[in-house]
Amino acid sequence: MAYDLSQLSILVADDDSFILSLTRSLLNGFGISNVRTVTDSNIVLDELQTSTVDVLMVDWDMEPMNGIELTRHIRMHPDSPNRYLPVIIMTGHTEMSIVLKARDAGVTEFLAKPMTVRSMYQRIVSVIERPRPFVRSSDYFGPDRRRIDDPNFKGPERRGDPEDSIEI
């Protein structure tokens, strides 16, 4: 492994105790010893208020808030202690509509279950190596959803000057 991840603090939220145990073991294998696990999304909010967390890994299907609702809360709620917290969502639902919902909620990375050692490591390294700038609009706050800056793009710039936009 190329990184010393031993100083990271990771909070893992999943209602499945097996997934929590597996995730903790994988993270410990990367040298991360500060791993806290919770089974309830409300406990995540409590942990974020009282502890320093560098990365949140959260299951899509949680109670009482699912991973998308939880991410939106972290990003948009005025009392959120860290709106810039990297959020990695974990789910077995990998349909494009689910990926887009996660992206549009402000999720930083998407991790498909069943997870592999490599895929988990890649997502953690991604939030370290390639942090995306955050953007704000009336209904979104989170990492820039555009992952590629394509200098050859010839279409209208949606975030540009309204004078430059093309009407369809």
Coordinates of N, CA, C and O in Angstrom, one line a residue:
M1 N 0.8 -1.2 0.0 CA 0.0 0.0 0.0 C 0.9 1.2 0.0 O 1.9 1.3 0.7
A2 N 0.4 2.2 -0.7 CA 1.2 3.4 -0.9 C 1.0 4.5 0.2 O 1.8 5.4 0.3
Y3 N 0.0 4.4 1.0 CA -0.3 5.4 2.0 C -0.3 4.8 3.4 O -0.6 3.7 3.6
D4 N 0.1 5.7 4.3 CA 0.0 5.4 5.7 C -1.4 5.9 6.2 O -1.5 7.1 6.3
L5 N -2.3 5.1 6.3 CA -3.7 5.5 6.7 C -4.0 5.4 8.1 O -5.1 5.5 8.6
S6 N -2.9 5.2 8.9 CA -3.1 4.9 10.3 C -3.7 6.0 11.1 O -4.2 5.8 12.2
Q7 N -3.6 7.2 10.6 CA -4.1 8.4 11.4 C -5.6 8.7 11.0 O -6.2 9.6 11.6
L8 N -6.1 8.0 10.0 CA -7.5 8.3 9.7 C -8.5 7.8 10.7 O -8.3 6.8 11.4
S9 N -9.6 8.5 10.8 CA -10.7 8.2 11.7 C -11.9 7.9 10.8 O -12.3 8.8 10.1
I10 N -12.4 6.7 10.8 CA -13.5 6.3 9.9 C -14.7 5.9 10.8 O -14.5 5.1 11.7
L11 N -15.8 6.4 10.4 CA -17.1 6.0 11.0 C -17.8 5.1 9.9 O -18.0 5.6 8.8
V12 N -18.2 3.9 10.3 CA -18.9 3.0 9.4 C -20.3 2.8 10.0 O -20.5 2.5 11.1
A13 N -21.3 3.0 9.1 CA -22.7 2.9 9.5 C -23.4 1.9 8.6 O -23.5 2.1 7.4
D14 N -23.9 0.8 9.2 CA -24.6 -0.2 8.5 C -25.4 -1.0 9.5 O -25.0 -1.2 10.6
D15 N -26.6 -1.4 9.1 CA -27.5 -2.1 10.1 C -27.2 -3.6 10.1 O -27.8 -4.4 10.8
D16 N -26.3 -4.1 9.3 CA -25.9 -5.5 9.2 C -24.6 -5.7 10.0 O -23.5 -5.2 9.6
S17 N -24.6 -6.4 11.0 CA -23.5 -6.6 11.9 C -22.3 -7.3 11.2 O -21.1 -7.1 11.4
F18 N -22.7 -8.2 10.2 CA -21.6 -8.9 9.5 C -20.9 -7.9 8.6 O -19.6 -8.0 8.5
I19 N -21.6 -7.0 7.9 CA -20.9 -6.0 7.1 C -20.1 -5.1 7.9 O -18.9 -4.7 7.6
L20 N -20.5 -4.7 9.1 CA -19.7 -3.9 10.0 C -18.4 -4.6 10.4 O -17.4 -4.0 10.4
S21 N -18.5 -5.8 10.7 CA -17.4 -6.6 11.1 C -16.4 -6.8 10.0 O -15.2 -6.6 10.1
L22 N -16.9 -7.1 8.8 CA -16.1 -7.2 7.6 C -15.4 -5.9 7.2 O -14.2 -5.9 7.0
T23 N -16.1 -4.8 7.3 CA -15.6 -3.5 6.9 C -14.5 -3.1 7.9 O -13.4 -2.6 7.5
R24 N -14.8 -3.3 9.2 CA -13.8 -3.0 10.2 C -12.5 -3.8 10.0 O -11.4 -3.3 10.0
S25 N -12.6 -5.1 9.7 CA -11.5 -5.9 9.4 C -10.7 -5.4 8.2 O -9.4 -5.4 8.3
L26 N -11.4 -5.1 7.1 CA -10.7 -4.6 6.0 C -9.9 -3.3 6.3 O -8.8 -3.1 5.9
L27 N -10.6 -2.4 7.0 CA -10.0 -1.1 7.3 C -8.8 -1.3 8.3 O -7.8 -0.6 8.1
N28 N -8.9 -2.2 9.2 CA -7.8 -2.5 10.1 C -6.6 -3.1 9.3 O -5.5 -2.8 9.6
G29 N -6.9 -3.9 8.3 CA -5.9 -4.4 7.4 C -5.2 -3.3 6.6 O -4.0 -3.5 6.2
F30 N -5.8 -2.2 6.4 CA -5.2 -1.0 5.7 C -4.4 -0.2 6.7 O -3.8 0.8 6.4
G31 N -4.4 -0.6 8.0 CA -3.6 0.1 9.0 C -4.5 1.1 9.8 O -3.9 1.9 10.6
I32 N -5.8 1.2 9.5 CA -6.6 2.2 10.1 C -7.2 1.5 11.4 O -8.0 0.6 11.4
S33 N -6.8 2.0 12.5 CA -7.2 1.4 13.8 C -8.4 2.2 14.4 O -9.1 1.7 15.2
N34 N -8.5 3.5 14.0 CA -9.6 4.3 14.6 C -10.8 4.1 13.7 O -11.1 5.0 12.9
V35 N -11.5 3.0 13.9 CA -12.8 2.7 13.2 C -13.9 2.5 14.2 O -13.8 1.7 15.1
R36 N -14.9 3.4 14.1 CA -16.1 3.2 14.9 C -17.2 2.7 14.0 O -17.3 3.1 12.9
T37 N -18.0 1.8 14.6 CA -19.2 1.3 13.8 C -20.5 1.6 14.6 O -20.5 1.5 15.8
V38 N -21.5 1.9 13.8 CA -22.8 2.1 14.3 C -23.9 1.5 13.4 O -23.6 1.2 12.3
T39 N -25.0 1.2 14.0 CA -26.1 0.5 13.3 C -27.3 1.4 13.0 O -28.3 0.9 12.4
D40 N -27.2 2.7 13.4 CA -28.4 3.5 13.3 C -27.9 4.9 12.8 O -26.9 5.5 13.3
S41 N -28.7 5.5 11.8 CA -28.3 6.8 11.3 C -28.3 7.9 12.2 O -27.6 8.9 12.1
N42 N -29.2 7.9 13.2 CA -29.2 8.9 14.3 C -28.0 8.9 15.1 O -27.5 9.9 15.5
I43 N -27.4 7.7 15.3 CA -26.1 7.6 16.1 C -25.0 8.2 15.3 O -24.1 8.8 15.8
V44 N -25.1 8.1 13.9 CA -24.1 8.8 13.1 C -24.1 10.3 13.4 O -23.0 10.9 13.6
L45 N -25.3 10.9 13.4 CA -25.3 12.3 13.7 C -24.8 12.7 15.1 O -24.1 13.7 15.2
D46 N -25.0 11.8 16.1 CA -24.5 12.1 17.4 C -23.0 12.0 17.4 O -22.3 12.8 17.9
E47 N -22.4 10.9 16.7 CA -21.0 10.7 16.6 C -20.3 11.9 15.9 O -19.2 12.4 16.3
L48 N -21.0 12.5 14.8 CA -20.4 13.6 14.1 C -20.3 14.9 15.0 O -19.5 15.7 14.8
Q49 N -21.3 15.0 15.9 CA -21.3 16.1 16.8 C -20.2 16.0 17.9 O -19.7 17.0 18.4
T50 N -19.9 14.8 18.3 CA -19.0 14.6 19.5 C -17.6 14.1 19.1 O -16.7 14.2 20.0
S51 N -17.4 13.7 17.9 CA -16.1 13.1 17.6 C -15.5 13.6 16.2 O -16.3 14.1 15.4
T52 N -14.2 13.5 16.1 CA -13.6 13.9 14.8 C -13.7 12.7 13.9 O -13.3 11.6 14.3
V53 N -14.3 12.9 12.7 CA -14.4 11.8 11.7 C -13.8 12.3 10.4 O -14.2 13.4 10.0
D54 N -12.9 11.5 9.8 CA -12.3 11.9 8.6 C -13.1 11.4 7.4 O -13.1 12.1 6.3
V55 N -13.7 10.2 7.5 CA -14.5 9.6 6.4 C -15.7 8.9 7.0 O -15.5 8.2 8.0
L56 N -16.8 9.1 6.4 CA -18.0 8.3 6.7 C -18.3 7.3 5.7 O -18.4 7.7 4.5
M57 N -18.4 6.1 6.1 CA -18.9 5.0 5.1 C -20.3 4.6 5.6 O -20.4 4.2 6.8
V58 N -21.3 4.7 4.8 CA -22.6 4.5 5.2 C -23.4 3.6 4.2 O -23.2 3.8 3.0
D59 N -24.2 2.7 4.7 CA -25.0 1.9 3.9 C -26.2 2.7 3.3 O -26.7 3.6 3.9
W60 N -26.6 2.3 2.1 CA -27.7 3.0 1.4 C -29.0 2.7 2.2 O -29.8 3.7 2.4
D61 N -29.2 1.5 2.7 CA -30.5 1.1 3.3 C -30.4 1.1 4.8 O -30.1 0.1 5.4
M62 N -30.5 2.3 5.5 CA -30.4 2.4 6.9 C -31.7 2.9 7.5 O -32.5 3.4 6.7
E63 N -31.8 2.9 8.8 CA -33.0 3.5 9.5 C -32.5 4.4 10.6 O -31.4 4.1 11.1
P64 N -33.1 5.4 11.0 CA -34.4 5.9 10.4 C -34.2 6.7 9.1 O -35.1 6.9 8.4
M65 N -32.9 7.2 8.9 CA -32.6 7.9 7.6 C -31.8 6.9 6.8 O -30.8 6.3 7.3
N66 N -32.1 6.8 5.5 CA -31.2 6.0 4.7 C -29.9 6.8 4.4 O -29.8 8.0 4.7
G67 N -29.0 6.2 3.7 CA -27.7 6.8 3.4 C -27.8 8.1 2.6 O -27.0 9.0 2.8
I68 N -28.8 8.2 1.7 CA -29.0 9.4 0.9 C -29.5 10.5 1.8 O -29.0 11.6 1.7
E69 N -30.5 10.2 2.6 CA -31.1 11.2 3.4 C -30.1 11.7 4.4 O -30.0 12.9 4.7
L70 N -29.3 10.8 5.0 CA -28.2 11.1 5.9 C -27.2 12.1 5.2 O -26.8 13.1 5.8
T71 N -26.8 11.7 4.0 CA -25.8 12.6 3.3 C -26.4 14.0 3.1 O -25.7 15.0 3.3
R72 N -27.6 14.0 2.6 CA -28.3 15.3 2.4 C -28.3 16.1 3.7 O -28.1 17.3 3.7
H73 N -28.6 15.5 4.8 CA -28.6 16.1 6.1 C -27.2 16.7 6.5 O -27.1 17.9 6.9
I74 N -26.2 15.9 6.3 CA -24.9 16.3 6.6 C -24.5 17.5 5.7 O -23.9 18.5 6.2
R75 N -24.9 17.5 4.4 CA -24.5 18.5 3.5 C -25.3 19.8 3.7 O -24.8 20.9 3.5
M76 N -26.6 19.7 4.0 CA -27.5 20.8 3.9 C -27.9 21.4 5.3 O -28.4 22.5 5.3
H77 N -27.9 20.6 6.3 CA -28.4 21.1 7.6 C -27.5 22.2 8.2 O -26.3 22.0 8.2
P78 N -28.1 23.3 8.7 CA -27.3 24.4 9.2 C -26.5 24.0 10.4 O -25.5 24.6 10.7
D79 N -26.9 23.0 11.2 CA -26.2 22.5 12.4 C -25.2 21.4 12.1 O -24.6 20.9 13.0
S80 N -25.0 21.1 10.8 CA -24.0 20.0 10.5 C -22.6 20.4 10.9 O -22.1 21.5 10.6
P81 N -21.9 19.5 11.7 CA -20.6 19.9 12.1 C -19.5 19.8 11.1 O -18.5 20.5 11.2
N82 N -19.8 19.1 10.0 CA -18.8 19.0 8.9 C -19.4 18.7 7.6 O -19.6 17.6 7.2
R83 N -19.9 19.8 6.9 CA -20.5 19.6 5.6 C -19.6 19.1 4.5 O -20.1 18.6 3.5
Y84 N -18.3 19.2 4.7 CA -17.3 18.8 3.7 C -16.8 17.3 4.0 O -15.9 16.9 3.3
L85 N -17.4 16.6 4.9 CA -17.0 15.3 5.3 C -17.1 14.4 4.1 O -18.2 14.3 3.4
P86 N -16.0 13.7 3.7 CA -16.1 12.7 2.6 C -17.1 11.5 3.0 O -17.0 11.0 4.1
V87 N -18.1 11.3 2.2 CA -19.1 10.2 2.4 C -19.0 9.2 1.3 O -19.1 9.5 0.1
I88 N -18.7 8.0 1.7 CA -18.7 6.8 0.8 C -19.9 6.0 1.1 O -20.1 5.5 2.2
I89 N -20.8 5.9 0.1 CA -22.0 5.1 0.3 C -21.7 3.7 -0.2 O -21.0 3.5 -1.2
M90 N -22.2 2.7 0.6 CA -22.0 1.3 0.3 C -23.4 0.7 0.0 O -24.4 0.9 0.8
T91 N -23.5 0.0 -1.1 CA -24.8 -0.6 -1.5 C -24.7 -1.7 -2.5 O -23.7 -1.7 -3.3
G92 N -25.6 -2.6 -2.4 CA -25.7 -3.7 -3.5 C -26.5 -3.2 -4.6 O -26.6 -3.9 -5.6
H93 N -27.2 -2.1 -4.5 CA -28.0 -1.5 -5.6 C -27.1 -0.7 -6.5 O -26.8 0.4 -6.1
T94 N -26.8 -1.2 -7.7 CA -25.8 -0.5 -8.5 C -26.4 0.0 -9.8 O -25.7 0.4 -10.7
E95 N -27.8 0.1 -9.9 CA -28.4 0.6 -11.1 C -28.0 2.1 -11.2 O -27.8 2.8 -10.3
M96 N -28.0 2.6 -12.5 CA -27.6 3.9 -12.7 C -28.4 4.9 -12.0 O -27.9 5.9 -11.5
S97 N -29.7 4.7 -11.9 CA -30.6 5.6 -11.1 C -30.2 5.8 -9.7 O -30.2 6.9 -9.1
I98 N -29.7 4.7 -9.1 CA -29.2 4.7 -7.7 C -27.9 5.5 -7.6 O -27.7 6.3 -6.7
V99 N -27.0 5.3 -8.5 CA -25.7 6.0 -8.5 C -26.0 7.5 -8.7 O -25.4 8.3 -8.0
L100 N -26.9 7.8 -9.6 CA -27.2 9.3 -9.8 C -27.9 9.9 -8.6 O -27.6 11.0 -8.2
K101 N -28.7 9.2 -7.9 CA -29.3 9.7 -6.6 C -28.2 9.9 -5.6 O -28.3 11.0 -4.9
A102 N -27.3 9.0 -5.5 CA -26.2 9.2 -4.5 C -25.4 10.4 -4.9 O -25.1 11.3 -4.1
R103 N -25.0 10.5 -6.2 CA -24.3 11.7 -6.6 C -25.0 13.0 -6.3 O -24.4 13.9 -5.8
D104 N -26.3 13.0 -6.6 CA -27.1 14.2 -6.5 C -27.4 14.6 -5.0 O -27.8 15.7 -4.7
A105 N -27.1 13.6 -4.1 CA -27.3 13.9 -2.7 C -26.0 14.5 -2.1 O -26.0 15.0 -1.0
G106 N -24.9 14.4 -2.8 CA -23.6 14.9 -2.3 C -22.7 13.8 -1.8 O -21.7 14.1 -1.1
V107 N -22.9 12.6 -2.2 CA -22.0 11.5 -1.8 C -20.7 11.7 -2.6 O -20.7 12.1 -3.7
T108 N -19.6 11.4 -1.9 CA -18.3 11.6 -2.5 C -17.9 10.4 -3.3 O -17.3 10.6 -4.4
E109 N -18.1 9.2 -2.8 CA -17.7 8.0 -3.6 C -18.8 6.9 -3.4 O -19.6 6.9 -2.4
F110 N -18.9 6.0 -4.4 CA -19.9 5.0 -4.4 C -19.2 3.6 -4.3 O -18.3 3.4 -5.2
L111 N -19.5 2.8 -3.4 CA -18.8 1.5 -3.2 C -19.9 0.4 -3.3 O -20.8 0.3 -2.5
A112 N -19.7 -0.4 -4.4 CA -20.7 -1.5 -4.6 C -20.4 -2.7 -3.7 O -19.3 -3.1 -3.5
K113 N -21.5 -3.3 -3.2 CA -21.4 -4.5 -2.4 C -21.7 -5.6 -3.4 O -22.5 -5.5 -4.3
P114 N -21.1 -6.8 -3.4 CA -20.1 -7.1 -2.3 C -18.8 -6.3 -2.6 O -18.3 -6.2 -3.7
M115 N -18.2 -5.8 -1.5 CA -17.0 -5.0 -1.6 C -15.8 -5.9 -1.7 O -15.8 -7.0 -1.2
T116 N -14.8 -5.4 -2.4 CA -13.5 -6.1 -2.5 C -12.5 -5.2 -1.7 O -12.7 -4.0 -1.5
V117 N -11.4 -5.8 -1.3 CA -10.4 -5.1 -0.7 C -9.9 -4.0 -1.6 O -9.8 -2.8 -1.1
R118 N -9.7 -4.3 -2.8 CA -9.2 -3.3 -3.8 C -10.2 -2.1 -3.9 O -9.8 -1.0 -3.9
S119 N -11.5 -2.4 -4.1 CA -12.5 -1.4 -4.3 C -12.6 -0.5 -3.1 O -12.7 0.8 -3.3
M120 N -12.6 -1.0 -1.9 CA -12.6 -0.2 -0.7 C -11.4 0.7 -0.6 O -11.5 1.9 -0.3
Y121 N -10.2 0.1 -0.8 CA -9.0 0.9 -0.7 C -9.0 2.0 -1.8 O -8.6 3.2 -1.5
Q122 N -9.5 1.7 -3.0 CA -9.5 2.7 -4.0 C -10.4 3.9 -3.7 O -10.1 5.1 -3.9
R123 N -11.5 3.6 -3.0 CA -12.5 4.7 -2.7 C -11.8 5.6 -1.6 O -12.0 6.8 -1.6
I124 N -11.2 5.0 -0.6 CA -10.5 5.7 0.5 C -9.4 6.6 -0.1 O -9.3 7.8 0.2
V125 N -8.6 6.0 -1.0 CA -7.5 6.7 -1.6 C -8.0 7.9 -2.5 O -7.5 9.0 -2.5
S126 N -9.1 7.6 -3.1 CA -9.7 8.6 -4.0 C -10.1 9.9 -3.2 O -9.8 11.0 -3.7
V127 N -10.6 9.8 -2.0 CA -11.0 11.0 -1.3 C -9.7 11.7 -0.8 O -9.8 12.9 -0.5
I128 N -8.6 11.0 -0.7 CA -7.3 11.6 -0.3 C -6.6 12.2 -1.5 O -6.2 13.4 -1.5
E129 N -6.5 11.5 -2.6 CA -5.7 11.9 -3.8 C -6.5 12.9 -4.6 O -5.9 13.8 -5.2
R130 N -7.8 12.7 -4.8 CA -8.5 13.6 -5.7 C -9.8 14.2 -5.0 O -10.9 14.0 -5.4
P131 N -9.5 15.0 -4.0 CA -10.7 15.7 -3.4 C -11.3 16.7 -4.4 O -10.5 17.4 -5.1
R132 N -12.6 16.6 -4.6 CA -13.2 17.5 -5.5 C -13.7 18.8 -4.8 O -14.0 18.8 -3.7
P133 N -13.6 19.9 -5.5 CA -14.1 21.1 -4.9 C -15.6 21.0 -4.6 O -16.3 20.3 -5.3
F134 N -16.1 21.7 -3.6 CA -17.5 21.7 -3.3 C -18.2 22.8 -4.1 O -17.6 23.9 -4.3
V135 N -19.4 22.6 -4.4 CA -20.2 23.6 -5.1 C -21.5 23.7 -4.4 O -22.0 22.8 -3.7
R136 N -22.1 24.9 -4.5 CA -23.4 25.2 -3.8 C -24.4 25.8 -4.9 O -24.0 26.6 -5.7
S137 N -25.6 25.3 -4.8 CA -26.7 25.9 -5.6 C -27.9 25.9 -4.6 O -27.8 25.6 -3.4
S138 N -29.0 26.3 -5.1 CA -30.2 26.4 -4.3 C -30.6 25.1 -3.7 O -31.2 25.1 -2.6
D139 N -30.4 24.0 -4.4 CA -30.8 22.7 -3.8 C -29.7 21.7 -3.7 O -30.0 20.5 -3.6
Y140 N -28.5 22.1 -3.8 CA -27.4 21.2 -3.7 C -26.2 21.8 -3.1 O -25.8 23.0 -3.3
F141 N -25.5 21.0 -2.2 CA -24.2 21.4 -1.7 C -23.4 20.1 -1.5 O -23.9 19.1 -0.9
G142 N -22.3 20.1 -2.2 CA -21.5 18.9 -2.1 C -20.4 18.9 -3.1 O -20.1 19.9 -3.7
P143 N -19.7 17.7 -3.3 CA -18.6 17.7 -4.2 C -19.1 17.9 -5.6 O -20.2 17.5 -6.0
D144 N -18.3 18.6 -6.4 CA -18.6 18.9 -7.8 C -18.9 17.6 -8.4 O -18.1 16.6 -8.3
R145 N -20.1 17.5 -9.1 CA -20.5 16.2 -9.6 C -19.8 15.9 -10.9 O -19.8 14.7 -11.4
R146 N -19.1 16.9 -11.5 CA -18.3 16.6 -12.7 C -17.0 16.1 -12.3 O -16.2 16.7 -11.6
R147 N -16.6 14.9 -12.7 CA -15.4 14.2 -12.3 C -14.3 14.5 -13.4 O -13.1 14.4 -13.1
I148 N -14.7 14.9 -14.6 CA -13.7 15.1 -15.6 C -13.8 16.5 -16.2 O -14.9 17.0 -16.5
D149 N -12.7 17.2 -16.2 CA -12.6 18.5 -16.8 C -12.2 18.3 -18.3 O -11.0 18.1 -18.5
D150 N -13.2 18.3 -19.2 CA -12.9 18.0 -20.6 C -12.7 19.3 -21.4 O -13.6 20.0 -21.7
P151 N -11.4 19.6 -21.7 CA -11.2 20.8 -22.5 C -11.8 20.8 -23.9 O -11.9 21.8 -24.6
N152 N -12.1 19.6 -24.4 CA -12.7 19.5 -25.7 C -14.2 19.6 -25.7 O -14.8 19.4 -26.8
F153 N -14.8 19.8 -24.6 CA -16.3 19.9 -24.5 C -16.8 21.1 -25.3 O -16.3 22.2 -25.2
K154 N -17.8 20.8 -26.2 CA -18.2 21.9 -27.1 C -19.7 22.3 -26.8 O -20.2 23.2 -27.5
G155 N -20.3 21.7 -25.8 CA -21.7 22.1 -25.5 C -21.8 23.3 -24.6 O -20.8 24.0 -24.2
P156 N -23.0 23.7 -24.2 CA -23.2 24.9 -23.4 C -22.7 24.6 -21.9 O -22.8 23.5 -21.4
E157 N -22.2 25.6 -21.3 CA -21.7 25.5 -19.9 C -22.9 25.8 -19.0 O -23.3 26.9 -19.0
R158 N -23.4 24.8 -18.4 CA -24.6 25.0 -17.5 C -24.3 25.9 -16.4 O -25.2 26.6 -15.9
R159 N -23.1 25.9 -15.9 CA -22.8 26.8 -14.7 C -22.2 28.1 -15.1 O -21.8 28.9 -14.3
G160 N -22.1 28.3 -16.4 CA -21.5 29.6 -16.9 C -22.5 30.7 -16.9 O -23.6 30.7 -16.3
D161 N -22.2 31.8 -17.5 CA -23.0 33.0 -17.6 C -24.3 32.7 -18.4 O -24.2 32.1 -19.5
P162 N -25.5 33.0 -17.9 CA -26.7 32.7 -18.6 C -26.7 33.3 -20.0 O -27.4 32.8 -20.8
E163 N -26.0 34.4 -20.2 CA -25.9 35.0 -21.5 C -25.3 34.0 -22.5 O -25.5 34.1 -23.7
D164 N -24.4 33.1 -22.0 CA -23.7 32.2 -22.9 C -24.5 30.9 -23.2 O -24.0 30.1 -24.0
S165 N -25.6 30.7 -22.4 CA -26.3 29.4 -22.6 C -27.1 29.4 -23.9 O -27.5 30.4 -24.4
I166 N -27.3 28.2 -24.3 CA -28.0 28.0 -25.6 C -29.4 27.5 -25.2 O -29.6 26.6 -24.4
E167 N -30.4 28.1 -25.8 CA -31.8 27.7 -25.5 C -32.1 26.5 -26.4 O -31.8 26.5 -27.6
I168 N -32.8 25.5 -25.9 CA -33.2 24.3 -26.6 C -34.7 24.4 -26.9 O -35.5 24.7 -26.1

